[in-house]
Short mmCIF file of C-alpha atoms and ligand atoms in Angstrom, two decimals:
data_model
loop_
_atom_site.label_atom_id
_atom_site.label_comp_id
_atom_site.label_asym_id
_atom_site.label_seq_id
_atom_site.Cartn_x
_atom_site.Cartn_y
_atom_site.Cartn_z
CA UNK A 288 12.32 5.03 22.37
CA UNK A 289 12.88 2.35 19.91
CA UNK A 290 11.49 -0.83 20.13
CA UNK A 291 10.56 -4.12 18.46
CA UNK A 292 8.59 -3.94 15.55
CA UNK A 293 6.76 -7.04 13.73
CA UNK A 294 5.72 -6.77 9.88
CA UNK A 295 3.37 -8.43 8.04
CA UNK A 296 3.84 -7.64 4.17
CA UNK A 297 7.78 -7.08 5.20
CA UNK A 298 8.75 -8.06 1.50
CA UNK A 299 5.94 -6.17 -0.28
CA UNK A 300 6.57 -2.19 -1.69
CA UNK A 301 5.72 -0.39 1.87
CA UNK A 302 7.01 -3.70 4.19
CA UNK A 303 10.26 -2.54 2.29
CA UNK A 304 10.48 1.06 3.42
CA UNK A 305 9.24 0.99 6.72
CA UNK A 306 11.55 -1.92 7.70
CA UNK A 307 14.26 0.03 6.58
CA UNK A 308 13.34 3.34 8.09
CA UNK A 309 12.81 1.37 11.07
CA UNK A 310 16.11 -0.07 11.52
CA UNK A 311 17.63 3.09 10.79
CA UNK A 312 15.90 4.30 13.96
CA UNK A 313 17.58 1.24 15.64
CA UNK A 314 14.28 -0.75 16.13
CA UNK A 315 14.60 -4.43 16.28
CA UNK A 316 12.41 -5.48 13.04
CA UNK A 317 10.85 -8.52 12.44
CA UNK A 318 9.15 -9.33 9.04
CA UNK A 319 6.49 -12.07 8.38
CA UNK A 320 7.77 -14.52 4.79
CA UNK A 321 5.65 -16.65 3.19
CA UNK A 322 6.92 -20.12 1.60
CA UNK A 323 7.29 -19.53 -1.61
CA UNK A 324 9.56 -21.72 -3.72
CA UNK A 325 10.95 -19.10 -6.56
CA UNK A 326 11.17 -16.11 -3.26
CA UNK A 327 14.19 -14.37 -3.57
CA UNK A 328 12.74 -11.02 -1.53
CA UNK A 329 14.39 -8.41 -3.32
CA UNK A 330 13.03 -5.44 -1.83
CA UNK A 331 14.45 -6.27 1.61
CA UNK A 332 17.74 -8.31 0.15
CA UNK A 333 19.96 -5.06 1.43
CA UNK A 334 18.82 -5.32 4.89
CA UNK A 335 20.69 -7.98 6.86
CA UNK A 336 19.15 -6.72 10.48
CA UNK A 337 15.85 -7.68 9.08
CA UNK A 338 14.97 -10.79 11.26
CA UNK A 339 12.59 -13.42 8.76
CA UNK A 340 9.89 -15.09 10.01
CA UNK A 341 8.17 -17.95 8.53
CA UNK A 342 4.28 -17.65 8.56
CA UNK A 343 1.14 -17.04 6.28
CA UNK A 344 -1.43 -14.43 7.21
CA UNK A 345 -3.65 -17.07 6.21
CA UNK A 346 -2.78 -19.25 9.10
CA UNK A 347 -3.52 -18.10 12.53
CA UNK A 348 -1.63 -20.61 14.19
CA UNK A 349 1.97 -19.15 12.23
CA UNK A 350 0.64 -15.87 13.89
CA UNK A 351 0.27 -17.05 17.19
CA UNK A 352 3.74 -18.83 16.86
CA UNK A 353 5.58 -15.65 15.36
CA UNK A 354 4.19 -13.47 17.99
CA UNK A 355 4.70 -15.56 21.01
CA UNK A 356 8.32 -15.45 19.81
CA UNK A 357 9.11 -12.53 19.03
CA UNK A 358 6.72 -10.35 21.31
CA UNK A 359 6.87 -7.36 19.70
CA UNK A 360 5.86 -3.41 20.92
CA UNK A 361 4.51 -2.29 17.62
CA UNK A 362 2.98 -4.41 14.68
CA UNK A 363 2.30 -3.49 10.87
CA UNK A 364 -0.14 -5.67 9.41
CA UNK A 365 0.33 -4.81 5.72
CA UNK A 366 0.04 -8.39 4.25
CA UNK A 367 -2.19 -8.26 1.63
CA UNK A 368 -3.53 -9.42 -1.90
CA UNK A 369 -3.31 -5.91 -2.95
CA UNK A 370 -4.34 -5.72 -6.75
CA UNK A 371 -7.92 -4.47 -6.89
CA UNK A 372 -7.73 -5.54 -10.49
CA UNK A 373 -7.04 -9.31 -9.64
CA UNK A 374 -8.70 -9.04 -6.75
CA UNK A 375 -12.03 -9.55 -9.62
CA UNK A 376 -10.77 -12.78 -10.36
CA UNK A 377 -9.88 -13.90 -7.11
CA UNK A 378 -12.58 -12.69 -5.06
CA UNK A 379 -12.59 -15.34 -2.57
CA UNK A 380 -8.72 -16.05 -2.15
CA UNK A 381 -8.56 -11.77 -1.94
CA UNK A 382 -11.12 -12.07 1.02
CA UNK A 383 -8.80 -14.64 2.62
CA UNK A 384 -5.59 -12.87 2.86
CA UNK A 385 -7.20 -9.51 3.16
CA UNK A 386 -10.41 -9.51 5.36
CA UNK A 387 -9.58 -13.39 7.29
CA UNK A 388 -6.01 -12.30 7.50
CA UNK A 389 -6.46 -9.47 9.41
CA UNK A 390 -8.48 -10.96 11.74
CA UNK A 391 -5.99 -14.23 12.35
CA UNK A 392 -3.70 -11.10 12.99
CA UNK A 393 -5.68 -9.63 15.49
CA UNK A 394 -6.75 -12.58 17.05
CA UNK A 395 -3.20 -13.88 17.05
CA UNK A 396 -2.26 -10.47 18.51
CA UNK A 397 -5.24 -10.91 21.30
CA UNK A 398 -3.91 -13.94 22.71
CA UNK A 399 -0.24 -13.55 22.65
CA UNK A 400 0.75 -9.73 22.67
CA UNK A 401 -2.68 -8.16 23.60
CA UNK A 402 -0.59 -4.68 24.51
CA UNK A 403 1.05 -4.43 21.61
CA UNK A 404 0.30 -1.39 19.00
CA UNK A 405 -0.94 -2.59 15.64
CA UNK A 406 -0.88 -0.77 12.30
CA UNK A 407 -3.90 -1.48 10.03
CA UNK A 408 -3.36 -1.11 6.37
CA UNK A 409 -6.67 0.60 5.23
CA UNK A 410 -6.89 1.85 1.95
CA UNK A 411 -8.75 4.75 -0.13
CA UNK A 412 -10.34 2.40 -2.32
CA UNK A 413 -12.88 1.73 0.83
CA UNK A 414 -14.34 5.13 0.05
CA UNK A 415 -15.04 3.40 -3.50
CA UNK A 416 -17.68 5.05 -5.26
CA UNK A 417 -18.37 8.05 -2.71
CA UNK A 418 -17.44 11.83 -4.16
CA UNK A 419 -14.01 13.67 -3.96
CA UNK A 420 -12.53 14.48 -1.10
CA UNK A 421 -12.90 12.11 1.05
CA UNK A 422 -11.72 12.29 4.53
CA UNK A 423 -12.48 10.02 8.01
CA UNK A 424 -16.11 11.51 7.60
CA UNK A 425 -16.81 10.07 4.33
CA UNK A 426 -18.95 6.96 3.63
CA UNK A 427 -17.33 3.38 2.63
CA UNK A 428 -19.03 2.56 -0.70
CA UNK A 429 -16.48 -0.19 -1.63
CA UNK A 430 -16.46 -0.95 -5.95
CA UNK A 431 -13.93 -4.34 -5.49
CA UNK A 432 -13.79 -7.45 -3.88
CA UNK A 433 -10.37 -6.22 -2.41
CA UNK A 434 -12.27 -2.88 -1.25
CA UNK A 435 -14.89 -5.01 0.21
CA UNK A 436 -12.11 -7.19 2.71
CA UNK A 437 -10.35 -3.64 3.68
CA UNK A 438 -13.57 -2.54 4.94
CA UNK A 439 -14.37 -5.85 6.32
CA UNK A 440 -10.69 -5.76 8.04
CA UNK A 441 -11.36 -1.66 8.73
CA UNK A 442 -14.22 -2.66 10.97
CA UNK A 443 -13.08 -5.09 12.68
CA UNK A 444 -10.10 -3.31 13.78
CA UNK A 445 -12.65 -0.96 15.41
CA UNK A 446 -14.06 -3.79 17.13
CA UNK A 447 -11.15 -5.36 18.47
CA UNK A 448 -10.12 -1.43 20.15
CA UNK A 449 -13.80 -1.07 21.47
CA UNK A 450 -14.61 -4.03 22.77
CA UNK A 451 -11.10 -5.35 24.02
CA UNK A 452 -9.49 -2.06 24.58
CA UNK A 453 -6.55 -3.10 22.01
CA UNK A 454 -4.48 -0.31 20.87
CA UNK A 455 -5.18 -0.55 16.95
CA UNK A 456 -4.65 2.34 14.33
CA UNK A 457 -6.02 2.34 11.08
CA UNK A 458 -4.38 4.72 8.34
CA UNK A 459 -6.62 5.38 5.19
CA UNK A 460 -3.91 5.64 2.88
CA UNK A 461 -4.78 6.79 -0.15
CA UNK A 462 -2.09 5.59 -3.79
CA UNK A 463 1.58 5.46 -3.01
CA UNK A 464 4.04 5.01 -5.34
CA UNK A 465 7.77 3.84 -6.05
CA UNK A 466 10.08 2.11 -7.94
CA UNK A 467 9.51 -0.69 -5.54
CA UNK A 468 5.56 -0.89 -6.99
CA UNK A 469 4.70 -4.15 -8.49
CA UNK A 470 4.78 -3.89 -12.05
CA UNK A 471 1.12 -4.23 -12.54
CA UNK A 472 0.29 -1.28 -11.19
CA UNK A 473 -0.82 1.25 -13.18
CA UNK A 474 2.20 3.84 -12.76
CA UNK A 475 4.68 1.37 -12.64
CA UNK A 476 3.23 -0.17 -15.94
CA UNK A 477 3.69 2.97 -17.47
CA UNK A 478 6.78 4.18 -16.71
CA UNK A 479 8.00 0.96 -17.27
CA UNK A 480 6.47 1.52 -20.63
CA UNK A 481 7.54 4.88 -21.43
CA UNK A 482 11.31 3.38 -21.05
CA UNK A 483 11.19 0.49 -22.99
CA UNK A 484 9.51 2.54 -25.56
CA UNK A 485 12.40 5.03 -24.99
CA UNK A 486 14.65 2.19 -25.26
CA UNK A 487 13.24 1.25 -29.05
CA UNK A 488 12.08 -1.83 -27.28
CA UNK A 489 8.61 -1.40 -27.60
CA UNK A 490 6.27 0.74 -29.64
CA UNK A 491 3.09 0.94 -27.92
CA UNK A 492 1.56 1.22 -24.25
CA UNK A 493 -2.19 -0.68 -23.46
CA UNK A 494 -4.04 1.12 -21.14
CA UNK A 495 -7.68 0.79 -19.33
CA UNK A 496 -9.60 3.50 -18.24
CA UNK A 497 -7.25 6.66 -18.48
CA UNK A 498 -10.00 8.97 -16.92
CA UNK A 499 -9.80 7.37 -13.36
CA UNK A 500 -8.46 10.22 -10.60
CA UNK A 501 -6.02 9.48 -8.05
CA UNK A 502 -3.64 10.84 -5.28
CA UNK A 503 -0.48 9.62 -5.70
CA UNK A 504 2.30 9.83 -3.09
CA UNK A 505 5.45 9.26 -2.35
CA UNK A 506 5.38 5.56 -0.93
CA UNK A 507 8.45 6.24 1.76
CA UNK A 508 6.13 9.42 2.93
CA UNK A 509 3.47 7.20 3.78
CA UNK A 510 5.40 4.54 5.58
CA UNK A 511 6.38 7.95 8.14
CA UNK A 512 3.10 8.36 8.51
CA UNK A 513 2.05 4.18 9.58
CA UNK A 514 4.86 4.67 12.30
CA UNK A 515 4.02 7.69 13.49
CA UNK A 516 0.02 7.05 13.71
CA UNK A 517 1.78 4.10 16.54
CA UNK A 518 3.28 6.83 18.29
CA UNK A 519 0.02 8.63 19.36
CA UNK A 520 -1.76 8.67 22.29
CA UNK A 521 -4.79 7.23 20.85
CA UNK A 522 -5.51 4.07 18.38
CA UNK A 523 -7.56 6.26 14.87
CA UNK A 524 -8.43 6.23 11.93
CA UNK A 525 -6.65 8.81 10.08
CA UNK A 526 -6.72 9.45 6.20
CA UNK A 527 -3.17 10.35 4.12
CA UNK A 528 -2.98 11.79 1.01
CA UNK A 529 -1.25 14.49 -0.87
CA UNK A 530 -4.51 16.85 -1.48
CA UNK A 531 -3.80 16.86 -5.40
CA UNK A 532 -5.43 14.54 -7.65
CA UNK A 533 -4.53 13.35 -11.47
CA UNK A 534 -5.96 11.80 -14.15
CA UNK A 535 -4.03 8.09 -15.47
CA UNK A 536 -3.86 10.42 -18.89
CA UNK A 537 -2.00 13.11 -16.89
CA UNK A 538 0.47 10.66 -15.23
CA UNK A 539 0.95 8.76 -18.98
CA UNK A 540 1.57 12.40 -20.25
CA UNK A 541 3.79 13.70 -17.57
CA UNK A 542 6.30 10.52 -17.97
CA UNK A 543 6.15 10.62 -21.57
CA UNK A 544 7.44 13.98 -20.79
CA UNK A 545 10.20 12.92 -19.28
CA UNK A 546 11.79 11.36 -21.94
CA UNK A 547 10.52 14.34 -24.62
CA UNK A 548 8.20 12.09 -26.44
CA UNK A 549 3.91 12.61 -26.93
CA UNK A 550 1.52 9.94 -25.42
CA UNK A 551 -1.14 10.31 -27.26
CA UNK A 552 1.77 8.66 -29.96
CA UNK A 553 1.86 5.52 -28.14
CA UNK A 554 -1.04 5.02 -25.87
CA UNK A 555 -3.57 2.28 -26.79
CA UNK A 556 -6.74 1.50 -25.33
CA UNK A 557 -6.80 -2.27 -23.82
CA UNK A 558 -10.89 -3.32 -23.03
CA UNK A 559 -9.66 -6.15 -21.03
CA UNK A 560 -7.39 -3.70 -18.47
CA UNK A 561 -11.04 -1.73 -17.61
CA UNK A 562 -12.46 -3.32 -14.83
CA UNK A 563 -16.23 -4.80 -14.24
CA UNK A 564 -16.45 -1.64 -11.42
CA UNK A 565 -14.16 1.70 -11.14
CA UNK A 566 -13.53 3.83 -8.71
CA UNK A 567 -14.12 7.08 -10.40
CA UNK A 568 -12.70 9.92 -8.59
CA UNK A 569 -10.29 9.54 -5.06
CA UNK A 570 -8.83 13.13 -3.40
CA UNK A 571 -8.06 12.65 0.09
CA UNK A 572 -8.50 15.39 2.43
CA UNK A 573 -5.04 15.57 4.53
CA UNK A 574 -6.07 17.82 7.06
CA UNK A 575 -6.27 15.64 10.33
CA UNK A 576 -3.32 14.13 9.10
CA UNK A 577 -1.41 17.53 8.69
CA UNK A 578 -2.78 18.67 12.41
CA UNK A 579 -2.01 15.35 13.89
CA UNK A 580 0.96 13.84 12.67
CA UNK A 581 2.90 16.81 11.46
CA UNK A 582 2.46 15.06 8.35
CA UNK A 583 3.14 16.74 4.61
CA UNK A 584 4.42 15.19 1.18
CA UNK A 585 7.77 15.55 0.24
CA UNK A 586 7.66 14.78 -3.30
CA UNK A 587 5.58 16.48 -6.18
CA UNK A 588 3.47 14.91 -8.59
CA UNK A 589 6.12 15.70 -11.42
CA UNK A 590 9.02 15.18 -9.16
CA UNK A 591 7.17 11.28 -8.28
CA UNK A 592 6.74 10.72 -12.02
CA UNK A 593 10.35 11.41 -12.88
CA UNK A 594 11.37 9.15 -10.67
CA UNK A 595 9.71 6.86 -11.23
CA UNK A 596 10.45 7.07 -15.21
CA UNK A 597 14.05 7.23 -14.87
CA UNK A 598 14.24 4.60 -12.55
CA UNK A 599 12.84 2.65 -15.32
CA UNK A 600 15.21 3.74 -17.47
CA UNK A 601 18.36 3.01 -15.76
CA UNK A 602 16.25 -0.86 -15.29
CA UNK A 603 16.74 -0.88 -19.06
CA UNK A 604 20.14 -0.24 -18.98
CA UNK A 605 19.99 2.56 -21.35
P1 LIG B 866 2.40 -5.13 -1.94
O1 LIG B 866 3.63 -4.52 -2.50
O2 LIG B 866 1.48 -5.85 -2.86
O3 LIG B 866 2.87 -6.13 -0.78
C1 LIG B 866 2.00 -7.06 -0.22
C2 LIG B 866 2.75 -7.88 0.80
O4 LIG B 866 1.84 -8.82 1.40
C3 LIG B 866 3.91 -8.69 0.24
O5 LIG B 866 4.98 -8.69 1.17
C4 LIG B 866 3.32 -10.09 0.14
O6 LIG B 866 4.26 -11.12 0.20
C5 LIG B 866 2.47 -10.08 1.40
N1 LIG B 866 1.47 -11.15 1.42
C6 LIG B 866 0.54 -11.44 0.49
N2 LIG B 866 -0.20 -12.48 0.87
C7 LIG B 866 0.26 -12.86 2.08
C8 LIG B 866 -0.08 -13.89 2.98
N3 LIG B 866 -1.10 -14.75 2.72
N4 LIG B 866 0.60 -14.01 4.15
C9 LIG B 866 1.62 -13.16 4.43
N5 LIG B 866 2.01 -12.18 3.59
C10 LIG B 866 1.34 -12.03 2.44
O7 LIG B 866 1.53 -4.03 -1.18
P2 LIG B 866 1.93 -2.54 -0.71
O8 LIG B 866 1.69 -1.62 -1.84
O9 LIG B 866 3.26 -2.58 -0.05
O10 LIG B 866 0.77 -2.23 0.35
C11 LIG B 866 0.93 -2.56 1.73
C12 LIG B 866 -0.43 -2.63 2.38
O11 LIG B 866 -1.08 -1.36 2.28
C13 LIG B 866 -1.39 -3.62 1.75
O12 LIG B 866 -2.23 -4.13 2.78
C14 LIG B 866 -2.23 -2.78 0.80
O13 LIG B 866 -3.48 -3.40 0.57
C15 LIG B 866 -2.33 -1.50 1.59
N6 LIG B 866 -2.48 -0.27 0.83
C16 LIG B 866 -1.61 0.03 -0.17
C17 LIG B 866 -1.74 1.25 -0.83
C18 LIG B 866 -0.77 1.65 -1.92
O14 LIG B 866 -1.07 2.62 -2.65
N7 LIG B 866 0.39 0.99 -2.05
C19 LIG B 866 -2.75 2.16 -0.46
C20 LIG B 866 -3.61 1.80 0.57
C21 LIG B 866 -3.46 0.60 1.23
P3 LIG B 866 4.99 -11.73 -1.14
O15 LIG B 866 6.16 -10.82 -1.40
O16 LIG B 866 5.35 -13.10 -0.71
O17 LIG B 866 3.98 -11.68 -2.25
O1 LIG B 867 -5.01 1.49 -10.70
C1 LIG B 867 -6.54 2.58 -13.88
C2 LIG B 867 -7.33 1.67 -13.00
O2 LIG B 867 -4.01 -0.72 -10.17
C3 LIG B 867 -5.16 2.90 -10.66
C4 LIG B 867 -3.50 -0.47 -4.72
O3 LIG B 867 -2.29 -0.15 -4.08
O4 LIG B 867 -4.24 1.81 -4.57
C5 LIG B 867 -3.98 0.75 -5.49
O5 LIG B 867 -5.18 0.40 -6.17
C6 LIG B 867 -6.15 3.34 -11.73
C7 LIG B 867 -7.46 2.54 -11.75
O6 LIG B 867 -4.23 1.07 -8.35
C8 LIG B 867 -4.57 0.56 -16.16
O7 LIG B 867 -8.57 1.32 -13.59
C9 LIG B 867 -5.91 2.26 -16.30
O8 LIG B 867 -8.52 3.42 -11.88
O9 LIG B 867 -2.54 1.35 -10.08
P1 LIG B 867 -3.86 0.74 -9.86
P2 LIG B 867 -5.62 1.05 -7.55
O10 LIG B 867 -6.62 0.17 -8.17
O11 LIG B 867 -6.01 2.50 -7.34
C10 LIG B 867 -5.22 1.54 -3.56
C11 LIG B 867 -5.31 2.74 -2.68
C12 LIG B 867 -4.96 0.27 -2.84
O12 LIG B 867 -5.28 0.13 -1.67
C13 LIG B 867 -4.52 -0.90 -3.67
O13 LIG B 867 -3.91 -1.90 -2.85
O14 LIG B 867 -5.56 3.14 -13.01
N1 LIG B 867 -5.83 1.92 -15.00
N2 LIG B 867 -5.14 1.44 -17.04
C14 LIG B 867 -5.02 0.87 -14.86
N3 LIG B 867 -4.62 0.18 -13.78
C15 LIG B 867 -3.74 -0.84 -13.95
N4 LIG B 867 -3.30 -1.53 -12.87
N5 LIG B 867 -3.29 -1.18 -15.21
C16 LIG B 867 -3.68 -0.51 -16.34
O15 LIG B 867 -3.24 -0.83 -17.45
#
């Protein structure tokens, strides 16, 4: 049955799709906005159902407010500073809205909705420097500031369900992708590249480390999954991922690809996009996900890159 659902993150890449998946299954949805004085939300501007609500993860008094309002069934916490590579420079500020927002959330959540169902946005990167796969066996070994708040935030969802019998979920996602990513991400950056270079507007494309391994999904596959990890009997932890793994040279060759041209033509290595620590190597192992959920990607790695390329492309107008 639907019911009402409360987002934090609402005008970020996944606050996007699951709003709108979740208004097309005729929840009430209700999305935490920040002040911001240039915000124009364009990832939620085409959903007029979407009911905005002023608060900062940051301040646990906003929380309390929004949720003694709005009282939701089912909440997504999926604010977050969530650039690993800034998260370097703003250690401190990352640990603020990442780790201390999650727990304002689930304090907030304690004292004025304690039966409500919350979504924790955990991330791959907490496996950090532990080998491929990695599954809800495998040991945190964060490499970031930003890894180090998620398993801060991981944790203490664990405490919040032990000790005070709150119905939390945490869902290991592992990289998922749009053309809703924020441009500084790395397959955003390139396929934004590869168009403008298509596009005769620009010649080159500076990279970091191109031998880093991901999983990369299909971002609206992965907001199923947050809203269906609410629907089971029991708050886990579950891991999703596609099971196939890239290198960033595969993904820079695969959209170059797409519009017929060579990367290793355009490509140029950048020192300062490397980071101080990498995370070397991230497969997730599906499997619990698969038995659990019902779970399974819809979209190929090739079929994700395309997208994501031409999406660029019609960006550029050309
Ligand atoms: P995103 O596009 O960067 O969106 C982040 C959202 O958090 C935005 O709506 C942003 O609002 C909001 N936000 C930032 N600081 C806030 C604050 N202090 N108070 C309230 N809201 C704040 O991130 P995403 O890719 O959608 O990821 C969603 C969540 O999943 C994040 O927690 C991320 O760490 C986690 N995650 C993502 C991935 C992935 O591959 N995408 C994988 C694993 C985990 P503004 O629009 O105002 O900036
Ligand atoms: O980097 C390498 C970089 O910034 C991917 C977030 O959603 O997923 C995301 O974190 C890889 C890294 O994502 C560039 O060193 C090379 O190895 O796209 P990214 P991320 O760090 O994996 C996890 C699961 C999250 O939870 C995070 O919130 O690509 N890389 N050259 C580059 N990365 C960037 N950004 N830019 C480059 O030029």
């Amino acid at each position: 049955m639907p019911g009402r659902a409360f987002i934090t993150g609402v005008t970020g890449q996944d606050g996007s799709y699951l709003a709108e998946q979740l208004l097309a299954a005729d929840w009430e949805v209700w999305g935490l906005v920040r002040r911001s004085s240039s915000a124009e939300h364009g990832r939620v501007a085409h959903l007029p159902k979407l009911v905005h609500v002023r608060g900062d993860v940051t301040d646990l008094p906003s929380l309390i407010t929004a949720l003694s309002n709005v009282q939701p069934t089912h909440i997504y916490n999926l604010a977050a500073q969530s650039s690993v590579a800034d998260s370097f420079v703003q250690p401190i500020y990352t640990a603020q809205v990442v780790g201390i927002g999650a727990a304002n959330l689930f304090e907030a959540a304690r004292i004025a909705c304690p039966e409500a169902r919350i979504y924790q946005a955990s991330s791959s990167e907490m496996f950090g420097a532990s080998p491929a796969p990695q599954s809800e066996h495998t040991r945190f070994q964060p490499c970031s500031p930003y890894a180090a708040a998620k398993v801060y935030a991981h944790h203490l969802a664990v405490h919040y369900r032990r000790t005070y019998g709150m119905f939390i979920a945490c869902g290991i996602l592992f990289n998922h992708e749009s053309d809703r990513r924020g441009p500084d991400f790395v397959t955003r950056h390139i396929a934004r590249g590869v168009a403008r270079i298509h596009a005769g507007r620009e010649t080159t494309l500076p990279l970091g480390n191109l031998e880093a391994r991901r999983d990369w999904g299909w971002a609206p596959d992965y907001t199923r999954a947050m809203s269906g990890l609410l629907m089971l009997d029991e708050p886990i932890d579950l891991v999703v991922a596609t099971g196939v793994s890239h290198t960033v040279a595969d993904f820079a060759a695969a959209a170059f690809a797409v519009v017929g041209k060579d990367w290793r033509s355009h490509v140029v290595l950048d020192a300062a996009r490397v980071r101080p620590c990498e995370v070397p190597d991230l497969l997730g192992d599906p499997t619990r996900a698969k038995t659990l959920l019902g779970w399974a990607p819809s979209v190929s790695f090739t079929q994700l890159v395309e997208r994501m390329v031409e999406a660029e492309i019609r960006r550029e107008g050309t």
